[in-house]
């Protein structure tokens, strides 16, 4: 009897402790209203905020994520493996007219850590010009490169490559954070023969200098890829910002496998709706419940999720929402608009037969398990090439240069040892959208990537192919590359070249911009420089959806920078 009472007391005591991980919304206590901040979406940005805001002893924080926990899955830990299944949302794009009406799978993370838990781990911050442009368009200099510098470093913990080789000369230690959260490193192996030839090529061709460090803000040229990998394991927002000691904080609660359906308007202050209450339900549907934040609701659902949640809430183009039967709460026409994405094409070359013997899969796994070495500690190639369209190109006479400045590349190519190269357009003019299909919040939204819809974007690939032809024709590739397979813009008609581009284009999985930031007085945009939803009270957005323009590099580091900056903005406000 005594024992039973003790057990019940313990169970109750356990229940009343607030810092905790819930795997099911149905396990939540009934009186669940004590949170200062509710973070809607436990993805890349969401985990940063959950961690930083719960550092403050005066804040109580709840983070809600649709997907499962990240802990306990080898797929989320081994860099060489690709998480799939329940770790991904199953979005398919609308047919894309610019891609001959093909559809593409829109991969996003559906797990704590979001897309950082499943991405390819490339770590590039983008150009200093990209951030200076953010500062310009928001009229808020705090978003410019120099002002962001402390936040750029705060996010990062630079580490030795897996296996511990000496990486000197392959990066610039001065531009890295060494005491931050997300671990970064250079690859375990190398330099390979292909890496060495790449370096030699940078000495032979002035158009393609050696870029010591892609994260210095100025990085035109070829150099070594850096990845969010520590000691041969993926470093994600979840592993870096929400490790077990952080999860044990009494003032942090993590709610998993829970779907955010909408934000609920409680009252209005003047003309502004107060949007601080969230409606949530079990992941696959069921009885919803609402929770109100005492201070602020922060949307971090990502470029698809955030737009979908806002639209479901009646925050969007009032006319379009009315057509779906959703009452307008706030007419913000830009919600779901301005989606920007990097688009890429494959180019093929023939090479001399190379007799590299790959390490067999079972040995690779053994190496990883034994001491976190081997090919499973890395993903893809070691080096990248970032380039600009030559200034004398007729393309830059016909169109205004879409890049944010001379330090911003137009193209990124992964330099694979196979000789075949993918090259991506980092400065697209095309804009897509996220719209609702119905008023059912569980329906997948209509994602229109609308790639290659602008004439500049399709024309740019002619320049891209020519740049890669020049790169691959350097004498460093003698006895390696033997011929160009194509598509060759100098042999094909414009029509044939463009058809092949449209038939083969893929994306870099970097969509941004569906709730973009703009200056306070601008009538366009969704959030201001403080990341507050314009015209509403109690709600901010912190994720890739607020990027006013897509950075000319992979997008996870920019999300980390944004989220670190946002955490301080929020702390300062309260
Ligand atoms: C496969 C893949 C590879 C990539 N490779 C790279 C790379 O190598 N380098 C790089 O820099 N970038 C890469 N990216 C892009 C980069 O990872 C993303 O731009 C970035 O992580 C986005 O961060 P976010 O916080 O905006 O959104 P996310 O990290 O996607 O977080 C959004 C979170 O919100 C949750 N959510 C959404 N809707 C709801 C809802 N209704 N209810 C509850 N929860 C919800 C999601 O489950 C998710 O956890 C890749 C992306 C993918 C998908
Ligand atoms: C785990 O990774 C393996 C190897 O890449 C893959 O075959 C499998 O589908 C993945 N499973 C999940 C659930 O991610
Ligand atoms: C996506 O589809 C796969 C395969 O059908 C399934 O295993 C997975 O659970 C689905 N993901 C989500 C988030 O529903
Ligand atoms: C690459 O260059 C380095 C430094 O010159 C050299 O030590 C290494 O052996 C080379 N690797 C290959 C595979 O040629
Ligand atoms: C809102 O949507 C309607 C219907 O699609 C469109 O005609 C209108 O221009 C949109 N409003 C704004 C301000 O974009
Ligand atoms: C192929 O392998 C042999 C022996 O393993 C080596 O001597 C030779 O240099 C290699 N050839 C190339 C092109 O790397
Ligand atoms: C790691 O383990 C592999 C496989 O057992 C072994 O060959 C290698 O020497 C080890 N490396 C280190 C750095 O310990
Ligand atoms: C542009 O300049 C380069 C290098 O000076 C030259 O080789 C090329 O022919 C020029 N192209 C055009 C279109 O003028
Ligand atoms: C109110 C409360 O419990 N605050 C705690 C939040 O977490 C930090 C970090 O662990 C603690 O220092 C606070 O006491």
Short mmCIF file of C-alpha atoms in Angstrom, two decimals, residues 231-555:
data_model
loop_
_atom_site.label_atom_id
_atom_site.label_comp_id
_atom_site.label_asym_id
_atom_site.label_seq_id
_atom_site.Cartn_x
_atom_site.Cartn_y
_atom_site.Cartn_z
CA UNK A 231 33.84 13.05 -35.41
CA UNK A 232 32.26 11.22 -38.35
CA UNK A 233 28.66 11.87 -37.23
CA UNK A 234 26.01 14.25 -38.55
CA UNK A 235 25.75 17.44 -36.53
CA UNK A 236 22.18 18.68 -36.86
CA UNK A 237 20.22 21.42 -35.15
CA UNK A 238 18.76 18.71 -32.90
CA UNK A 239 22.08 17.08 -31.93
CA UNK A 240 23.85 20.43 -31.54
CA UNK A 241 21.20 22.56 -29.83
CA UNK A 242 19.04 19.97 -28.05
CA UNK A 243 21.44 17.34 -26.67
CA UNK A 244 20.36 15.50 -23.49
CA UNK A 245 21.64 18.12 -21.01
CA UNK A 246 19.54 20.81 -22.73
CA UNK A 247 16.51 18.51 -22.86
CA UNK A 248 16.76 18.18 -19.08
CA UNK A 249 16.23 21.89 -18.52
CA UNK A 250 13.13 22.30 -16.36
CA UNK A 251 11.91 25.16 -18.54
CA UNK A 252 11.98 23.40 -21.91
CA UNK A 253 9.25 21.07 -23.15
CA UNK A 254 9.43 19.18 -26.45
CA UNK A 255 6.23 17.87 -28.01
CA UNK A 256 6.73 15.40 -30.88
CA UNK A 257 4.50 13.63 -33.43
CA UNK A 258 2.11 16.57 -33.21
CA UNK A 259 0.64 18.49 -36.13
CA UNK A 260 0.09 22.22 -36.03
CA UNK A 261 -3.16 22.92 -37.82
CA UNK A 262 -3.48 26.68 -37.41
CA UNK A 263 -3.00 29.79 -35.37
CA UNK A 264 -6.13 31.06 -33.64
CA UNK A 265 -7.08 34.69 -33.29
CA UNK A 266 -8.13 35.42 -29.73
CA UNK A 267 -8.76 39.17 -29.72
CA UNK A 268 -7.73 42.27 -31.59
CA UNK A 269 -5.72 45.20 -30.31
CA UNK A 270 -6.96 48.03 -32.48
CA UNK A 271 -6.86 46.63 -36.01
CA UNK A 272 -4.26 43.97 -35.19
CA UNK A 273 -5.33 40.41 -34.46
CA UNK A 274 -3.56 38.79 -31.53
CA UNK A 275 -2.09 35.55 -32.86
CA UNK A 276 -0.56 33.83 -29.88
CA UNK A 277 -2.68 30.68 -29.64
CA UNK A 278 -1.97 27.54 -31.59
CA UNK A 279 -4.22 24.64 -32.52
CA UNK A 280 -2.56 21.23 -32.57
CA UNK A 281 -3.64 17.65 -33.20
CA UNK A 282 -2.15 14.14 -33.27
CA UNK A 283 0.13 13.75 -36.34
CA UNK A 284 -2.37 11.71 -38.31
CA UNK A 285 -5.48 13.56 -37.21
CA UNK A 286 -7.74 13.37 -34.19
CA UNK A 287 -9.10 15.69 -31.55
CA UNK A 288 -7.36 19.05 -31.68
CA UNK A 289 -6.56 21.25 -28.69
CA UNK A 290 -5.29 24.77 -28.31
CA UNK A 291 -2.42 26.25 -26.32
CA UNK A 292 -1.75 29.95 -25.83
CA UNK A 293 1.70 31.46 -25.41
CA UNK A 294 2.03 34.04 -22.66
CA UNK A 295 4.55 36.12 -24.58
CA UNK A 296 4.95 35.03 -28.22
CA UNK A 297 4.21 32.38 -30.76
CA UNK A 298 7.12 31.72 -33.11
CA UNK A 299 6.48 29.95 -36.40
CA UNK A 300 9.43 27.80 -37.53
CA UNK A 301 7.63 25.37 -39.83
CA UNK A 302 9.98 25.99 -42.74
CA UNK A 303 9.32 27.35 -46.21
CA UNK A 304 6.36 25.00 -46.80
CA UNK A 305 5.03 24.46 -43.26
CA UNK A 306 5.02 28.08 -42.15
CA UNK A 307 3.18 29.26 -45.27
CA UNK A 308 0.66 26.44 -44.92
CA UNK A 309 -0.01 27.16 -41.23
CA UNK A 310 -0.48 30.89 -41.91
CA UNK A 311 -2.84 30.27 -44.81
CA UNK A 312 -4.85 27.74 -42.78
CA UNK A 313 -5.15 30.45 -40.14
CA UNK A 314 -6.66 33.01 -42.52
CA UNK A 315 -3.41 34.96 -42.85
CA UNK A 316 -2.77 35.43 -46.57
CA UNK A 317 -4.41 36.84 -49.66
CA UNK A 318 -7.99 37.38 -48.43
CA UNK A 319 -9.52 36.82 -51.89
CA UNK A 320 -7.74 33.52 -52.42
CA UNK A 321 -8.58 32.30 -48.91
CA UNK A 322 -12.24 33.24 -49.34
CA UNK A 323 -12.41 31.03 -52.43
CA UNK A 324 -11.41 28.11 -50.19
CA UNK A 325 -13.93 29.05 -47.51
CA UNK A 326 -11.30 30.25 -45.03
CA UNK A 327 -12.31 33.47 -43.23
CA UNK A 328 -9.67 36.18 -43.50
CA UNK A 329 -7.99 37.15 -40.25
CA UNK A 330 -5.28 39.30 -41.78
CA UNK A 331 -4.88 40.21 -45.45
CA UNK A 332 -1.18 39.61 -46.16
CA UNK A 333 -1.07 38.80 -49.89
CA UNK A 334 2.62 37.78 -49.89
CA UNK A 335 2.15 34.69 -47.68
CA UNK A 336 3.17 31.70 -49.80
CA UNK A 337 4.50 33.89 -52.62
CA UNK A 338 8.06 34.67 -53.73
CA UNK A 339 9.32 31.12 -53.37
CA UNK A 340 12.91 31.03 -54.67
CA UNK A 341 14.89 27.87 -55.38
CA UNK A 342 18.27 26.87 -56.81
CA UNK A 343 17.96 24.87 -60.02
CA UNK A 344 20.73 22.67 -61.48
CA UNK A 345 21.54 20.57 -64.55
CA UNK A 346 23.87 17.61 -65.08
CA UNK A 347 26.70 17.87 -67.62
CA UNK A 348 28.58 14.75 -68.74
CA UNK A 349 32.19 14.11 -69.76
CA UNK A 350 34.13 10.98 -70.73
CA UNK A 351 37.19 10.10 -68.66
CA UNK A 352 40.09 7.63 -68.87
CA UNK A 353 39.28 4.42 -67.02
CA UNK A 354 40.33 5.01 -63.42
CA UNK A 355 41.35 2.11 -61.22
CA UNK A 356 40.30 3.46 -57.84
CA UNK A 357 39.13 0.55 -55.76
CA UNK A 358 36.22 1.57 -53.58
CA UNK A 359 36.16 0.35 -49.98
CA UNK A 360 33.48 -2.38 -49.81
CA UNK A 361 30.25 -1.53 -47.95
CA UNK A 362 30.81 -3.99 -45.11
CA UNK A 363 34.33 -2.67 -44.48
CA UNK A 364 33.01 0.91 -44.60
CA UNK A 365 30.43 0.11 -41.95
CA UNK A 366 33.05 -1.67 -39.85
CA UNK A 367 35.32 1.40 -40.02
CA UNK A 368 32.49 3.71 -39.05
CA UNK A 369 31.39 1.51 -36.16
CA UNK A 370 34.92 0.96 -34.87
CA UNK A 371 36.37 4.44 -34.90
CA UNK A 372 34.21 6.80 -36.99
CA UNK A 373 36.45 6.72 -40.04
CA UNK A 374 35.93 5.62 -43.64
CA UNK A 375 33.71 6.66 -46.54
CA UNK A 376 30.53 6.64 -44.42
CA UNK A 377 31.84 9.71 -42.59
CA UNK A 378 31.41 11.82 -45.73
CA UNK A 379 28.85 12.60 -48.44
CA UNK A 380 29.64 13.11 -52.16
CA UNK A 381 32.60 15.07 -53.47
CA UNK A 382 35.29 17.08 -51.68
CA UNK A 383 35.38 20.30 -53.66
CA UNK A 384 33.12 22.94 -55.19
CA UNK A 385 33.48 25.54 -57.88
CA UNK A 386 31.66 28.88 -57.44
CA UNK A 387 31.71 31.15 -60.49
CA UNK A 388 30.26 34.32 -61.94
CA UNK A 389 28.97 34.99 -65.43
CA UNK A 390 31.79 36.85 -67.25
CA UNK A 391 31.18 40.62 -67.16
CA UNK A 392 31.35 40.87 -70.96
CA UNK A 393 28.58 38.28 -71.44
CA UNK A 394 25.64 39.53 -73.49
CA UNK A 395 23.37 38.01 -70.86
CA UNK A 396 24.32 40.71 -68.36
CA UNK A 397 23.55 43.36 -70.97
CA UNK A 398 20.13 41.88 -71.70
CA UNK A 399 19.13 41.48 -68.03
CA UNK A 400 19.90 43.28 -64.81
CA UNK A 401 22.48 41.21 -62.93
CA UNK A 402 20.43 39.22 -60.39
CA UNK A 403 23.41 38.62 -58.09
CA UNK A 404 23.61 40.70 -54.92
CA UNK A 405 27.11 41.99 -55.72
CA UNK A 406 30.53 41.15 -57.14
CA UNK A 407 31.29 38.78 -54.24
CA UNK A 408 28.22 36.65 -55.02
CA UNK A 409 28.58 33.78 -57.49
CA UNK A 410 25.92 33.00 -60.10
CA UNK A 411 26.73 29.29 -60.18
CA UNK A 412 27.80 26.46 -57.90
CA UNK A 413 29.18 23.15 -59.17
CA UNK A 414 30.09 20.10 -57.12
CA UNK A 415 33.38 18.78 -58.51
CA UNK A 416 32.91 15.04 -58.67
CA UNK A 417 35.81 12.69 -59.47
CA UNK A 418 33.57 10.93 -62.01
CA UNK A 419 34.11 13.87 -64.36
CA UNK A 420 30.35 14.50 -64.61
CA UNK A 421 29.36 17.79 -63.04
CA UNK A 422 26.10 19.23 -61.74
CA UNK A 423 25.96 22.99 -62.01
CA UNK A 424 23.33 25.07 -60.26
CA UNK A 425 21.99 28.60 -60.78
CA UNK A 426 22.29 30.40 -57.44
CA UNK A 427 20.64 33.67 -58.53
CA UNK A 428 17.31 32.74 -60.11
CA UNK A 429 14.73 35.32 -61.23
CA UNK A 430 11.88 32.75 -61.28
CA UNK A 431 9.43 32.79 -58.37
CA UNK A 432 7.15 29.99 -57.21
CA UNK A 433 4.47 29.71 -54.55
CA UNK A 434 2.85 27.63 -51.83
CA UNK A 435 -0.97 27.65 -51.86
CA UNK A 436 -3.68 25.62 -50.17
CA UNK A 437 -5.70 23.00 -52.00
CA UNK A 438 -8.55 23.07 -49.49
CA UNK A 439 -9.54 24.26 -46.04
CA UNK A 440 -8.43 20.92 -44.54
CA UNK A 441 -5.16 21.65 -42.70
CA UNK A 442 -3.99 18.05 -43.20
CA UNK A 443 -4.16 18.29 -47.01
CA UNK A 444 -0.77 18.72 -48.70
CA UNK A 445 -0.35 22.26 -50.00
CA UNK A 446 0.12 22.97 -53.71
CA UNK A 447 3.84 23.70 -54.13
CA UNK A 448 4.55 25.42 -57.44
CA UNK A 449 8.34 25.64 -57.78
CA UNK A 450 7.87 27.40 -61.13
CA UNK A 451 11.53 26.82 -62.03
CA UNK A 452 13.03 28.19 -65.26
CA UNK A 453 9.96 30.33 -65.86
CA UNK A 454 12.06 33.48 -66.32
CA UNK A 455 14.02 33.81 -69.59
CA UNK A 456 17.20 34.82 -67.74
CA UNK A 457 17.26 31.55 -65.81
CA UNK A 458 17.09 29.30 -68.85
CA UNK A 459 19.56 31.46 -70.79
CA UNK A 460 21.98 31.38 -67.85
CA UNK A 461 22.54 27.65 -68.32
CA UNK A 462 24.24 28.31 -71.63
CA UNK A 463 26.81 30.36 -69.70
CA UNK A 464 26.94 27.67 -67.01
CA UNK A 465 27.76 24.94 -69.52
CA UNK A 466 30.42 27.11 -71.17
CA UNK A 467 32.02 27.86 -67.80
CA UNK A 468 32.21 24.16 -67.01
CA UNK A 469 33.63 23.45 -70.47
CA UNK A 470 36.40 25.98 -69.79
CA UNK A 471 37.06 24.54 -66.34
CA UNK A 472 37.23 20.97 -67.60
CA UNK A 473 39.49 21.89 -70.53
CA UNK A 474 42.32 23.03 -68.23
CA UNK A 475 45.54 21.03 -68.74
CA UNK A 476 45.28 19.75 -65.16
CA UNK A 477 42.69 17.36 -66.59
CA UNK A 478 45.00 15.86 -69.25
CA UNK A 479 44.94 12.06 -69.00
CA UNK A 480 41.76 12.32 -66.96
CA UNK A 481 39.00 14.01 -68.96
CA UNK A 482 38.80 12.92 -72.59
CA UNK A 483 35.71 14.58 -74.02
CA UNK A 484 32.48 16.49 -73.46
CA UNK A 485 29.30 14.47 -73.86
CA UNK A 486 26.99 17.42 -73.35
CA UNK A 487 24.57 18.99 -73.55
CA UNK A 488 26.82 21.39 -75.48
CA UNK A 489 25.33 24.84 -76.14
CA UNK A 490 27.98 25.43 -78.82
CA UNK A 491 26.92 22.37 -80.85
CA UNK A 492 23.17 22.19 -80.26
CA UNK A 493 20.57 24.65 -81.49
CA UNK A 494 19.23 26.98 -78.78
CA UNK A 495 15.98 25.09 -78.96
CA UNK A 496 17.57 21.66 -78.45
CA UNK A 497 19.85 22.86 -75.66
CA UNK A 498 16.95 24.45 -73.78
CA UNK A 499 14.80 21.36 -74.24
CA UNK A 500 17.50 19.18 -72.65
CA UNK A 501 17.93 21.66 -69.79
CA UNK A 502 14.18 21.58 -69.13
CA UNK A 503 14.11 17.78 -69.33
CA UNK A 504 17.02 17.21 -66.95
CA UNK A 505 16.92 20.07 -64.43
CA UNK A 506 16.71 19.22 -60.73
CA UNK A 507 16.79 21.37 -57.60
CA UNK A 508 19.26 21.80 -54.75
CA UNK A 509 16.38 21.49 -52.20
CA UNK A 510 16.93 25.06 -50.99
CA UNK A 511 13.50 26.73 -51.30
CA UNK A 512 13.09 29.97 -49.31
CA UNK A 513 11.07 33.19 -49.25
CA UNK A 514 7.36 32.32 -48.73
CA UNK A 515 7.02 34.75 -45.80
CA UNK A 516 9.68 37.22 -46.76
CA UNK A 517 11.08 39.99 -44.67
CA UNK A 518 10.72 43.61 -45.86
CA UNK A 519 11.10 47.08 -44.44
CA UNK A 520 8.57 48.22 -41.83
CA UNK A 521 6.72 50.61 -44.12
CA UNK A 522 6.75 48.39 -47.23
CA UNK A 523 3.31 47.16 -48.32
CA UNK A 524 4.84 43.92 -49.61
CA UNK A 525 6.42 41.15 -47.58
CA UNK A 526 5.15 39.27 -44.53
CA UNK A 527 7.49 40.11 -41.63
CA UNK A 528 9.49 43.19 -40.69
CA UNK A 529 13.18 43.34 -39.74
CA UNK A 530 12.24 42.16 -36.23
CA UNK A 531 10.62 39.10 -37.85
CA UNK A 532 7.17 40.14 -36.58
CA UNK A 533 4.21 39.36 -38.82
CA UNK A 534 3.15 42.75 -40.14
CA UNK A 535 -0.21 43.89 -38.83
CA UNK A 536 -0.47 41.17 -36.16
CA UNK A 537 0.41 40.98 -32.51
CA UNK A 538 2.21 38.21 -30.61
CA UNK A 539 3.65 36.29 -33.56
CA UNK A 540 7.04 36.07 -35.28
CA UNK A 541 8.45 33.86 -38.02
CA UNK A 542 11.95 32.43 -37.80
CA UNK A 543 12.96 30.05 -40.61
CA UNK A 544 13.99 30.03 -44.28
CA UNK A 545 10.60 31.38 -45.32
CA UNK A 546 11.57 34.92 -44.23
CA UNK A 547 14.66 35.20 -46.47
CA UNK A 548 13.96 38.19 -48.72
CA UNK A 549 16.35 36.79 -51.35
CA UNK A 550 17.92 33.36 -51.62
CA UNK A 551 21.61 33.32 -50.66
CA UNK A 552 23.96 32.17 -53.42
CA UNK A 553 24.93 29.10 -51.41
CA UNK A 554 23.43 26.16 -49.52
CA UNK A 555 20.78 27.41 -47.13
#
